Amino acid sequence: MFKKVLIANRGEIACRIIRACRDLSIKTVAVHSEVDRESMHVKLADQAICVGHASASESYLNIPSIIAAAEISGADAIHPGYGFLAENTYFAEVCEACGLKFIGPSKESIEQMGDKISAVELMKKSGVPTVPGSNGSVSADDPKIFAMAKKTGYPVIIKATAGGGGKGMRIVVSEEALQNAIIMAQTEAKAAFGNPDVYMEKYIEEPHHIEFQVLGDKYGRTAYLPERDCSIQRRHQKLVEESPSPLMSPALRKKMGKAAKSVAAAIKYVTVGTVEFILDKKGHFYFMEMNTRIQVEHPVTEMITGIDLVKEQIKLAAGEKLSIISEKVKILGHAIECRINAEDPDTDFIPSPGKIGKLFLPGGPGIRIDSHVYSGYTIPPFYDSLIAKIIAFGSDRNESVIRMQRALREVEIEGIKNTVSLHSKIMANETFRKGGVSTDFLPKYIFER
Ligand code: MV4
């Protein structure tokens, strides 16, 4: 097992990783920017090193500084968390070249899943269902695109191969708009990712976002865990996640879970990852993408399975054998996570950084808080606006919703705008309470009525 882990991240996830390390008796090194000296992760870690100025590109993305910090502190592994360097193949490669274990999959796995065209192609070969479409990149001046779109059937969606998470996507409803949409998508993709390649898929209307946690060890063993339903999103930002999905039957869970497991097996995946599917109205599911990192919403899976995913991730990276057997994992209840952001939901979610005055975070039966903020803490304007995750566990969905409502009522955050009131609105919504909403829920039921 590792003796000392450097955490190349900040915020709640850095704190979460430090706690997992402590449970494994591993020493921890925090890195931080100049404005993050008073951050919780710096206080929680055994050791802290400043790696640069406030802007992420000069600190949390500054590879030479982070590697130097690992060498100076004598760390033997680096945990990247999510965001920042978590899915950067170059960083994974540099870590390994410097004799530092990257706590994540191989750079080959990151690469294969980072390119969406190659990811989809690989899935097709492995027998995992994919959406009908172009099978590779499309070009605006290729006359065949019209026949292709017609055969697929409108609407179609144009996606960037280097994209993911909803970035750079365009829905095309008719032939007239096709060529222009491809040109626009290519231009955007080139500007955002440095790669102009785009591909075409049939657009699945009112989909549900269902994802499966997978795990793999370096001996070729893989497992899947029960799904997370992340259909409540706004502009590709997840706001609420839950597990299990209200839509799932044991048979469909097994079918989708096995497909997710075969995705992991196909790329000899090591550590933890997530296979994302969309599920249509008829119960057909399609592979979307794979996230090769620990995700923000991992706690809902932890709550319903009793498995500490960050601990598992570290153990798998250290070369331990996977001991989880999918079929033996029991679903212990229901969990919901609400992401509390320092944003103003009444003014188009503009960020609301600043100093937190009075702060009270809830507790009591079934409530877990993953957060890095405290009374007197100043949220800097440079990073993402997630300030706390409230996770409510109950014996069934209704109990977890009721506990979430109780928790939301208890929250007090003075000094900054936040999204608590929006979550209360969602929890009280009749359609949400019935369960099984699609990704159209937020725009349709919360913002336009
Ligand atoms: C789609 C789709 C419909 N049809 N692909 C957005 C995030 C990315 N991972 C996949 N996304 C979508 N891909 C086809 N062929 C609809 C979405 C989508 C979506 C998916 C999951 C959750 C929220 C969403 C919101 C808008 C669009």
Tab-separated table of C-alpha atoms and ligand atoms in Angstrom:
chain	number	residue	atom	x	y	z
A	1	MET	CA	0.000	0.000	0.000
A	2	PHE	CA	1.069	3.593	-0.572
A	3	LYS	CA	2.741	5.405	2.328
A	4	LYS	CA	2.015	8.955	1.234
A	5	VAL	CA	-0.471	10.283	-1.323
A	6	LEU	CA	-0.437	13.759	-2.859
A	7	ILE	CA	-3.881	15.079	-3.703
A	8	ALA	CA	-3.779	17.188	-6.877
A	9	ASN	CA	-7.102	18.881	-6.231
A	10	ARG	CA	-9.031	21.171	-3.894
A	11	GLY	CA	-12.519	21.574	-2.418
A	12	GLU	CA	-14.790	18.825	-1.189
A	13	ILE	CA	-13.166	16.062	-3.253
A	14	ALA	CA	-9.684	16.796	-1.864
A	15	CYS	CA	-11.178	16.491	1.648
A	16	ARG	CA	-12.973	13.269	0.686
A	17	ILE	CA	-9.704	11.737	-0.594
A	18	ILE	CA	-7.746	12.824	2.503
A	19	ARG	CA	-10.365	11.092	4.666
A	20	ALA	CA	-10.105	7.865	2.653
A	21	CYS	CA	-6.309	7.975	3.000
A	22	ARG	CA	-6.619	8.436	6.747
A	23	ASP	CA	-8.895	5.394	6.951
A	24	LEU	CA	-6.160	3.472	5.122
A	25	SER	CA	-3.369	4.880	7.361
A	26	ILE	CA	-1.798	6.702	4.397
A	27	LYS	CA	-0.125	10.089	4.929
A	28	THR	CA	-1.445	12.956	2.819
A	29	VAL	CA	0.015	15.959	1.025
A	30	ALA	CA	-2.272	18.788	-0.061
A	31	VAL	CA	-1.297	21.146	-2.852
A	32	HIS	CA	-2.908	24.549	-3.075
A	33	SER	CA	-2.898	27.853	-4.929
A	34	GLU	CA	-1.964	31.155	-3.300
A	35	VAL	CA	-5.617	31.978	-2.592
A	36	ASP	CA	-6.343	28.563	-1.083
A	37	ARG	CA	-4.075	28.781	1.975
A	38	GLU	CA	-7.075	28.802	4.314
A	39	SER	CA	-8.893	26.017	2.487
A	40	MET	CA	-10.182	22.977	4.325
A	41	HIS	CA	-8.065	20.483	2.349
A	42	VAL	CA	-4.923	22.333	3.434
A	43	LYS	CA	-6.017	22.107	7.069
A	44	LEU	CA	-6.986	18.425	6.864
A	45	ALA	CA	-3.852	17.108	5.162
A	46	ASP	CA	-0.696	16.095	7.037
A	47	GLN	CA	1.331	18.446	4.862
A	48	ALA	CA	0.594	21.240	2.368
A	49	ILE	CA	2.576	22.797	-0.473
A	50	CYS	CA	1.746	25.916	-2.476
A	51	VAL	CA	2.014	25.199	-6.201
A	52	GLY	CA	1.233	28.550	-7.798
A	53	HIS	CA	-0.977	31.545	-8.370
A	54	ALA	CA	-4.761	31.603	-8.112
A	55	SER	CA	-5.552	30.763	-11.721
A	56	ALA	CA	-5.918	26.985	-12.088
A	57	SER	CA	-3.597	26.905	-15.098
A	58	GLU	CA	-0.817	28.165	-12.831
A	59	SER	CA	-1.584	25.912	-9.854
A	60	TYR	CA	-3.931	22.904	-9.961
A	61	LEU	CA	-3.059	22.362	-13.637
A	62	ASN	CA	0.630	23.156	-13.236
A	63	ILE	CA	2.167	19.736	-13.854
A	64	PRO	CA	5.847	20.592	-13.142
A	65	SER	CA	4.924	22.220	-9.806
A	66	ILE	CA	2.727	19.323	-8.742
A	67	ILE	CA	5.351	16.713	-9.642
A	68	ALA	CA	7.984	18.776	-7.780
A	69	ALA	CA	5.691	18.900	-4.724
A	70	ALA	CA	5.321	15.109	-4.845
A	71	GLU	CA	9.076	14.628	-5.051
A	72	ILE	CA	9.889	17.117	-2.291
A	73	SER	CA	7.309	15.591	0.058
A	74	GLY	CA	8.259	12.004	-0.727
A	75	ALA	CA	4.795	10.990	-1.926
A	76	ASP	CA	4.584	7.681	-3.755
A	77	ALA	CA	1.255	8.285	-5.503
A	78	ILE	CA	-0.926	11.142	-6.797
A	79	HIS	CA	-4.715	11.253	-6.602
A	80	PRO	CA	-6.143	13.668	-9.201
A	81	GLY	CA	-9.766	13.765	-7.914
A	82	TYR	CA	-12.185	14.961	-10.645
A	83	GLY	CA	-11.761	17.838	-13.086
A	84	PHE	CA	-8.314	19.505	-13.336
A	85	LEU	CA	-5.809	16.761	-14.308
A	86	ALA	CA	-8.024	13.717	-13.699
A	87	GLU	CA	-8.431	12.769	-17.358
A	88	ASN	CA	-5.193	14.231	-18.704
A	89	THR	CA	-3.210	11.467	-20.415
A	90	TYR	CA	-0.036	13.528	-20.415
A	91	PHE	CA	-0.245	13.957	-16.629
A	92	ALA	CA	-0.848	10.227	-16.086
A	93	GLU	CA	2.193	9.535	-18.244
A	94	VAL	CA	4.432	12.063	-16.446
A	95	CYS	CA	3.441	10.625	-13.039
A	96	GLU	CA	4.402	7.107	-14.079
A	97	ALA	CA	7.639	8.346	-15.723
A	98	CYS	CA	8.570	9.989	-12.408
A	99	GLY	CA	7.868	6.827	-10.434
A	100	LEU	CA	4.657	8.208	-8.938
A	101	LYS	CA	1.578	5.995	-9.108
A	102	PHE	CA	-1.320	7.806	-10.801
A	103	ILE	CA	-4.456	6.812	-8.851
A	104	GLY	CA	-6.628	6.174	-11.873
A	105	PRO	CA	-6.659	4.033	-15.000
A	106	SER	CA	-3.817	3.633	-17.498
A	107	LYS	CA	-3.134	6.450	-19.912
A	108	GLU	CA	-4.308	4.106	-22.688
A	109	SER	CA	-7.743	3.757	-21.030
A	110	ILE	CA	-8.070	7.533	-20.628
A	111	GLU	CA	-7.063	7.999	-24.260
A	112	GLN	CA	-9.485	5.410	-25.649
A	113	MET	CA	-12.433	6.887	-23.777
A	114	GLY	CA	-11.359	10.506	-24.319
A	115	ASP	CA	-11.909	10.142	-28.046
A	116	LYS	CA	-15.663	9.552	-28.338
A	117	ILE	CA	-15.588	8.123	-31.868
A	118	SER	CA	-13.044	5.493	-30.869
A	119	ALA	CA	-14.961	4.818	-27.639
A	120	VAL	CA	-18.236	4.209	-29.490
A	121	GLU	CA	-16.465	2.046	-32.092
A	122	LEU	CA	-14.904	-0.078	-29.380
A	123	MET	CA	-18.289	-0.517	-27.676
A	124	LYS	CA	-19.900	-1.679	-30.884
A	125	LYS	CA	-17.151	-4.270	-31.299
A	126	SER	CA	-17.721	-5.418	-27.708
A	127	GLY	CA	-21.442	-5.881	-28.287
A	128	VAL	CA	-22.548	-2.913	-26.170
A	129	PRO	CA	-25.610	-1.117	-27.638
A	130	THR	CA	-24.816	2.247	-29.278
A	131	VAL	CA	-27.045	4.837	-30.952
A	132	PRO	CA	-27.377	4.455	-34.745
A	133	GLY	CA	-25.312	7.059	-36.553
A	134	SER	CA	-22.363	7.950	-38.710
A	135	ASN	CA	-19.829	5.373	-37.490
A	136	GLY	CA	-16.942	7.807	-37.522
A	137	SER	CA	-16.436	11.464	-38.311
A	138	VAL	CA	-18.595	13.454	-40.718
A	139	SER	CA	-17.642	16.401	-42.877
A	140	ALA	CA	-19.930	19.251	-44.033
A	141	ASP	CA	-18.805	19.014	-47.674
A	142	ASP	CA	-19.464	15.289	-47.954
A	143	PRO	CA	-22.707	14.872	-49.977
A	144	LYS	CA	-23.344	11.511	-48.270
A	145	ILE	CA	-24.294	13.200	-44.964
A	146	PHE	CA	-27.819	13.906	-46.208
A	147	ALA	CA	-28.568	10.297	-47.038
A	148	MET	CA	-26.968	9.254	-43.768
A	149	ALA	CA	-29.118	11.608	-41.694
A	150	LYS	CA	-32.243	10.627	-43.607
A	151	LYS	CA	-31.557	6.944	-43.010
A	152	THR	CA	-30.873	7.573	-39.310
A	153	GLY	CA	-33.988	9.740	-39.111
A	154	TYR	CA	-34.268	13.327	-37.869
A	155	PRO	CA	-33.625	14.750	-35.356
A	156	VAL	CA	-29.932	13.909	-35.333
A	157	ILE	CA	-27.265	15.159	-32.958
A	158	ILE	CA	-23.766	16.313	-33.937
A	159	LYS	CA	-21.105	15.671	-31.302
A	160	ALA	CA	-17.404	16.460	-31.016
A	161	THR	CA	-15.159	13.418	-30.758
A	162	ALA	CA	-12.968	15.280	-28.275
A	163	GLY	CA	-16.031	16.558	-26.364
A	164	GLY	CA	-18.058	14.772	-23.751
A	165	GLY	CA	-20.290	15.836	-20.907
A	166	GLY	CA	-22.523	17.657	-23.372
A	167	LYS	CA	-19.904	20.103	-24.599
A	168	GLY	CA	-20.110	21.092	-28.259
A	169	MET	CA	-23.318	19.257	-29.182
A	170	ARG	CA	-25.891	20.362	-31.755
A	171	ILE	CA	-29.347	18.987	-32.451
A	172	VAL	CA	-30.461	19.086	-36.100
A	173	VAL	CA	-34.168	18.772	-36.836
A	174	SER	CA	-34.189	19.032	-40.639
A	175	GLU	CA	-32.052	18.619	-43.744
A	176	GLU	CA	-31.811	22.399	-44.326
A	177	ALA	CA	-29.940	22.893	-41.059
A	178	LEU	CA	-27.574	19.934	-41.352
A	179	GLN	CA	-24.599	21.333	-43.255
A	180	ASN	CA	-24.450	24.526	-41.237
A	181	ALA	CA	-24.717	22.642	-37.921
A	182	ILE	CA	-21.771	20.456	-38.868
A	183	ILE	CA	-19.668	23.505	-39.808
A	184	MET	CA	-20.585	25.256	-36.561
A	185	ALA	CA	-19.901	22.145	-34.494
A	186	GLN	CA	-16.522	21.644	-36.195
A	187	THR	CA	-15.542	25.272	-35.586
A	188	GLU	CA	-16.580	25.074	-31.934
A	189	ALA	CA	-14.834	21.735	-31.431
A	190	LYS	CA	-11.619	23.062	-32.959
A	191	ALA	CA	-11.712	26.146	-30.702
A	192	ALA	CA	-12.650	24.261	-27.517
A	193	PHE	CA	-10.658	21.038	-27.873
A	194	GLY	CA	-8.139	21.642	-30.653
A	195	ASN	CA	-9.772	18.813	-32.623
A	196	PRO	CA	-12.475	19.661	-35.207
A	197	ASP	CA	-13.762	16.089	-35.720
A	198	VAL	CA	-17.495	15.612	-35.196
A	199	TYR	CA	-19.848	12.656	-35.638
A	200	MET	CA	-23.567	12.114	-36.069
A	201	GLU	CA	-26.065	10.106	-34.007
A	202	LYS	CA	-29.807	9.707	-33.973
A	203	TYR	CA	-31.125	12.110	-31.339
A	204	ILE	CA	-32.918	10.198	-28.598
A	205	GLU	CA	-35.730	12.375	-27.273
A	206	GLU	CA	-36.476	12.807	-23.572
A	207	PRO	CA	-33.707	10.446	-22.495
A	208	HIS	CA	-32.840	9.345	-18.989
A	209	HIS	CA	-29.216	9.582	-17.904
A	210	ILE	CA	-28.319	6.299	-16.255
A	211	GLU	CA	-24.738	5.516	-15.305
A	212	PHE	CA	-23.024	2.510	-13.801
A	213	GLN	CA	-20.046	2.554	-11.473
A	214	VAL	CA	-17.475	0.003	-12.584
A	215	LEU	CA	-14.331	-1.233	-10.889
A	216	GLY	CA	-11.370	-3.177	-12.197
A	217	ASP	CA	-8.140	-4.617	-10.873
A	218	LYS	CA	-4.840	-5.135	-12.659
A	219	TYR	CA	-5.457	-8.885	-12.815
A	220	GLY	CA	-8.364	-8.450	-15.220
A	221	ARG	CA	-11.251	-8.739	-12.773
A	222	THR	CA	-14.120	-6.258	-13.181
A	223	ALA	CA	-17.414	-5.510	-11.439
A	224	TYR	CA	-20.374	-3.188	-11.773
A	225	LEU	CA	-22.465	-1.602	-9.020
A	226	PRO	CA	-26.136	-0.530	-9.068
A	227	GLU	CA	-26.918	2.461	-11.282
A	228	ARG	CA	-27.134	6.170	-10.587
A	229	ASP	CA	-29.895	8.225	-12.207
A	230	CYS	CA	-28.555	11.679	-13.110
A	231	SER	CA	-31.400	12.931	-15.270
A	232	ILE	CA	-31.866	16.159	-13.311
A	233	GLN	CA	-29.462	18.464	-15.087
A	234	ARG	CA	-29.264	22.023	-16.276
A	235	ARG	CA	-27.058	22.771	-19.258
A	236	HIS	CA	-25.207	19.480	-18.748
A	237	GLN	CA	-24.549	20.265	-15.098
A	238	LYS	CA	-25.975	17.612	-12.812
A	239	LEU	CA	-27.937	19.031	-9.887
A	240	VAL	CA	-29.545	15.970	-8.299
A	241	GLU	CA	-28.484	12.332	-8.516
A	242	GLU	CA	-30.097	9.274	-7.017
A	243	SER	CA	-29.659	5.551	-6.659
A	244	PRO	CA	-31.300	3.238	-7.459
A	245	SER	CA	-33.080	4.702	-10.488
A	246	PRO	CA	-36.873	4.737	-10.054
A	247	LEU	CA	-37.057	3.339	-13.599
A	248	MET	CA	-34.943	0.270	-13.069
A	249	SER	CA	-36.056	-3.351	-12.819
A	250	PRO	CA	-33.691	-6.046	-11.539
A	251	ALA	CA	-33.589	-7.550	-15.051
A	252	LEU	CA	-32.703	-4.260	-16.784
A	253	ARG	CA	-30.134	-3.494	-14.072
A	254	LYS	CA	-28.441	-6.793	-14.724
A	255	LYS	CA	-28.484	-6.288	-18.491
A	256	MET	CA	-27.119	-2.712	-18.352
A	257	GLY	CA	-24.692	-3.563	-15.560
A	258	LYS	CA	-23.257	-6.450	-17.541
A	259	ALA	CA	-22.874	-4.157	-20.556
A	260	ALA	CA	-21.032	-1.635	-18.346
A	261	LYS	CA	-18.823	-4.394	-16.988
A	262	SER	CA	-17.943	-5.518	-20.499
A	263	VAL	CA	-16.950	-1.921	-21.332
A	264	ALA	CA	-14.489	-2.031	-18.432
A	265	ALA	CA	-13.277	-5.492	-19.425
A	266	ALA	CA	-12.798	-4.465	-23.076
A	267	ILE	CA	-10.222	-1.825	-22.106
A	268	LYS	CA	-8.709	-3.765	-19.169
A	269	TYR	CA	-9.877	-0.975	-16.914
A	270	VAL	CA	-8.142	-0.559	-13.549
A	271	THR	CA	-9.529	1.421	-10.526
A	272	VAL	CA	-12.987	3.054	-10.630
A	273	GLY	CA	-14.862	4.513	-13.581
A	274	THR	CA	-18.364	5.230	-14.802
A	275	VAL	CA	-20.146	4.006	-17.904
A	276	GLU	CA	-22.849	6.426	-18.982
A	277	PHE	CA	-25.927	5.331	-20.924
A	278	ILE	CA	-29.064	7.022	-22.084
A	279	LEU	CA	-32.277	5.132	-21.646
A	280	ASP	CA	-35.210	5.956	-23.947
A	281	LYS	CA	-38.949	5.862	-23.302
A	282	LYS	CA	-39.208	2.286	-24.517
A	283	GLY	CA	-36.497	0.988	-22.195
A	284	HIS	CA	-33.774	0.769	-24.852
A	285	PHE	CA	-30.362	1.803	-23.619
A	286	TYR	CA	-27.332	3.112	-25.478
A	287	PHE	CA	-23.690	3.657	-24.515
A	288	MET	CA	-22.814	7.364	-24.355
A	289	GLU	CA	-19.368	7.712	-22.836
A	290	MET	CA	-17.124	6.510	-20.067
A	291	ASN	CA	-15.725	8.751	-17.349
A	292	THR	CA	-12.311	7.548	-16.253
A	293	ARG	CA	-12.307	9.166	-12.794
A	294	ILE	CA	-14.097	9.242	-9.448
A	295	GLN	CA	-17.210	11.373	-9.939
A	296	VAL	CA	-18.961	14.059	-7.916
A	297	GLU	CA	-22.008	11.819	-7.454
A	298	HIS	CA	-20.136	8.739	-6.168
A	299	PRO	CA	-21.603	9.073	-2.614
A	300	VAL	CA	-25.096	7.890	-3.603
A	301	THR	CA	-23.584	4.567	-4.652
A	302	GLU	CA	-21.564	4.421	-1.433
A	303	MET	CA	-24.685	4.978	0.653
A	304	ILE	CA	-26.790	2.263	-0.972
A	305	THR	CA	-24.010	-0.360	-1.164
A	306	GLY	CA	-21.929	0.403	1.934
A	307	ILE	CA	-18.792	0.407	-0.261
A	308	ASP	CA	-16.181	3.166	0.189
A	309	LEU	CA	-15.379	3.870	-3.468
A	310	VAL	CA	-12.391	6.140	-2.854
A	311	LYS	CA	-10.814	3.528	-0.613
A	312	GLU	CA	-11.462	0.869	-3.258
A	313	GLN	CA	-9.961	3.141	-5.914
A	314	ILE	CA	-6.763	3.628	-3.910
A	315	LYS	CA	-6.482	-0.091	-3.103
A	316	LEU	CA	-6.976	-1.061	-6.756
A	317	ALA	CA	-4.349	1.479	-7.868
A	318	ALA	CA	-1.953	-0.012	-5.314
A	319	GLY	CA	-2.379	-3.408	-6.986
A	320	GLU	CA	-4.818	-5.093	-4.620
A	321	LYS	CA	-7.272	-7.671	-5.941
A	322	LEU	CA	-10.879	-6.665	-6.532
A	323	SER	CA	-13.064	-8.406	-3.974
A	324	ILE	CA	-16.470	-7.060	-5.052
A	325	ILE	CA	-18.762	-9.472	-6.886
A	326	SER	CA	-21.590	-7.601	-8.636
A	327	GLU	CA	-24.239	-10.260	-8.070
A	328	LYS	CA	-23.568	-10.275	-4.327
A	329	VAL	CA	-23.924	-6.518	-3.832
A	330	LYS	CA	-27.151	-5.693	-2.012
A	331	ILE	CA	-29.103	-2.463	-2.412
A	332	LEU	CA	-29.494	-1.298	1.188
A	333	GLY	CA	-31.958	1.529	0.564
A	334	HIS	CA	-32.269	4.700	-1.487
A	335	ALA	CA	-29.949	7.711	-1.683
A	336	ILE	CA	-30.304	11.182	-3.201
A	337	GLU	CA	-27.603	13.807	-3.572
A	338	CYS	CA	-28.259	17.533	-3.950
A	339	ARG	CA	-25.343	19.634	-5.165
A	340	ILE	CA	-25.265	22.977	-3.356
A	341	ASN	CA	-23.529	25.582	-5.506
A	342	ALA	CA	-22.511	29.136	-4.677
A	343	GLU	CA	-24.684	30.423	-7.510
A	344	ASP	CA	-27.822	32.507	-7.736
A	345	PRO	CA	-30.639	30.363	-9.156
A	346	ASP	CA	-32.755	33.511	-9.652
A	347	THR	CA	-30.263	35.245	-11.946
A	348	ASP	CA	-29.342	32.478	-14.362
A	349	PHE	CA	-26.993	30.765	-11.919
A	350	ILE	CA	-24.315	33.438	-11.915
A	351	PRO	CA	-21.539	32.458	-9.531
A	352	SER	CA	-21.730	34.014	-6.078
A	353	PRO	CA	-18.258	33.850	-4.532
A	354	GLY	CA	-17.406	35.663	-1.299
A	355	LYS	CA	-17.182	35.297	2.421
A	356	ILE	CA	-19.498	32.918	4.256
A	357	GLY	CA	-20.818	34.381	7.487
A	358	LYS	CA	-23.007	32.202	9.646
A	359	LEU	CA	-23.067	28.598	8.478
A	360	PHE	CA	-25.090	25.629	9.600
A	361	LEU	CA	-24.942	22.350	7.719
A	362	PRO	CA	-27.546	19.707	8.558
A	363	GLY	CA	-27.134	16.284	10.101
A	364	GLY	CA	-29.210	13.657	11.855
A	365	PRO	CA	-30.406	10.245	10.693
A	366	GLY	CA	-29.606	9.428	7.078
A	367	ILE	CA	-27.801	12.683	6.263
A	368	ARG	CA	-24.240	12.860	4.967
A	369	ILE	CA	-22.469	16.120	4.079
A	370	ASP	CA	-19.433	16.224	1.799
A	371	SER	CA	-18.153	19.787	1.959
A	372	HIS	CA	-15.085	21.949	2.463
A	373	VAL	CA	-16.699	25.199	3.583
A	374	TYR	CA	-16.850	26.645	7.085
A	375	SER	CA	-18.075	29.802	8.770
A	376	GLY	CA	-15.640	32.624	7.901
A	377	TYR	CA	-14.355	30.890	4.758
A	378	THR	CA	-14.091	32.959	1.573
A	379	ILE	CA	-15.123	31.172	-1.616
A	380	PRO	CA	-12.645	32.284	-4.269
A	381	PRO	CA	-14.004	33.230	-7.715
A	382	PHE	CA	-11.460	31.124	-9.631
A	383	TYR	CA	-12.776	27.581	-9.356
A	384	ASP	CA	-16.043	25.678	-9.620
A	385	SER	CA	-18.916	26.717	-7.428
A	386	LEU	CA	-19.761	23.436	-5.665
A	387	ILE	CA	-19.746	24.167	-1.921
A	388	ALA	CA	-21.480	21.141	-0.436
A	389	LYS	CA	-23.146	17.893	-1.325
A	390	ILE	CA	-26.055	16.803	0.811
A	391	ILE	CA	-26.658	13.085	0.566
A	392	ALA	CA	-29.859	11.691	2.077
A	393	PHE	CA	-30.223	7.971	2.671
A	394	GLY	CA	-33.476	6.218	3.506
A	395	SER	CA	-34.931	2.731	3.501
A	396	ASP	CA	-36.873	3.699	0.377
A	397	ARG	CA	-37.120	6.636	-2.049
A	398	ASN	CA	-39.848	8.407	-0.110
A	399	GLU	CA	-37.884	8.304	3.140
A	400	SER	CA	-34.769	9.659	1.436
A	401	VAL	CA	-36.757	12.528	-0.128
A	402	ILE	CA	-38.333	13.396	3.238
A	403	ARG	CA	-34.933	13.344	4.933
A	404	MET	CA	-33.505	15.529	2.143
A	405	GLN	CA	-36.321	18.038	2.688
A	406	ARG	CA	-35.611	18.051	6.415
A	407	ALA	CA	-31.911	18.651	5.726
A	408	LEU	CA	-32.541	21.429	3.197
A	409	ARG	CA	-34.766	23.185	5.729
A	410	GLU	CA	-31.956	23.128	8.310
A	411	VAL	CA	-29.265	24.633	6.052
A	412	GLU	CA	-28.147	28.172	6.870
A	413	ILE	CA	-25.560	29.844	4.672
A	414	GLU	CA	-25.106	33.572	5.143
A	415	GLY	CA	-23.184	35.909	2.872
A	416	ILE	CA	-23.506	34.167	-0.486
A	417	LYS	CA	-26.284	33.100	-2.826
A	418	ASN	CA	-26.782	29.346	-3.154
A	419	THR	CA	-28.991	26.719	-4.751
A	420	VAL	CA	-30.718	25.341	-1.629
A	421	SER	CA	-34.111	26.903	-2.498
A	422	LEU	CA	-34.027	25.330	-5.956
A	423	HIS	CA	-33.454	21.899	-4.415
A	424	SER	CA	-36.415	22.416	-2.062
A	425	LYS	CA	-38.538	23.219	-5.108
A	426	ILE	CA	-37.366	20.072	-6.891
A	427	MET	CA	-37.964	17.840	-3.831
A	428	ALA	CA	-41.512	19.184	-3.492
A	429	ASN	CA	-42.351	18.797	-7.193
A	430	GLU	CA	-45.114	16.277	-7.896
A	431	THR	CA	-43.500	14.914	-11.060
A	432	PHE	CA	-40.185	14.432	-9.275
A	433	ARG	CA	-41.978	12.691	-6.425
A	434	LYS	CA	-43.465	10.180	-8.836
A	435	GLY	CA	-39.906	9.385	-9.939
A	436	GLY	CA	-38.297	8.530	-13.250
A	437	VAL	CA	-38.123	12.018	-14.782
A	438	SER	CA	-36.200	12.554	-18.033
A	439	THR	CA	-33.450	15.088	-18.750
A	440	ASP	CA	-36.201	17.499	-19.857
A	441	PHE	CA	-37.502	17.772	-16.288
A	442	LEU	CA	-35.647	20.890	-15.113
A	443	PRO	CA	-36.258	23.068	-18.169
A	444	LYS	CA	-39.884	21.899	-18.451
A	445	TYR	CA	-41.176	21.698	-14.884
A	446	ILE	CA	-38.959	23.948	-12.816
A	447	PHE	CA	-37.841	26.821	-15.011
A	448	GLU	CA	-40.669	27.339	-17.477
A	449	ARG	CA	-43.712	27.218	-15.282
B	1	MV4	C1	-27.480	12.369	-26.616
B	1	MV4	C2	-28.810	12.757	-26.404
B	1	MV4	C3	-29.758	12.275	-27.263
B	1	MV4	N1	-29.412	11.482	-28.277
B	1	MV4	N2	-27.172	11.567	-27.647
B	1	MV4	C4	-25.436	15.015	-23.242
B	1	MV4	C5	-24.302	14.652	-22.340
B	1	MV4	C6	-23.570	13.588	-23.048
B	1	MV4	N3	-22.921	12.689	-22.182
B	1	MV4	C7	-24.625	12.919	-23.865
B	1	MV4	N4	-25.692	13.863	-23.999
B	1	MV4	C8	-26.755	13.568	-24.759
B	1	MV4	N5	-26.500	12.761	-25.806
B	1	MV4	C9	-28.131	11.149	-28.452
B	1	MV4	N6	-27.803	10.371	-29.486
B	1	MV4	C10	-29.098	13.584	-25.335
B	1	MV4	C11	-28.065	14.022	-24.524
B	1	MV4	C12	-28.455	14.947	-23.513
B	1	MV4	C13	-28.417	14.625	-22.216
B	1	MV4	C14	-27.975	13.395	-21.820
B	1	MV4	C15	-27.922	13.077	-20.517
B	1	MV4	C16	-28.333	14.004	-19.584
B	1	MV4	C17	-28.769	15.247	-19.940
B	1	MV4	C18	-28.826	15.568	-21.265
B	1	MV4	C19	-29.280	16.821	-21.624
B	1	MV4	C20	-29.312	17.123	-22.917
B	1	MV4	C21	-28.899	16.202	-23.867
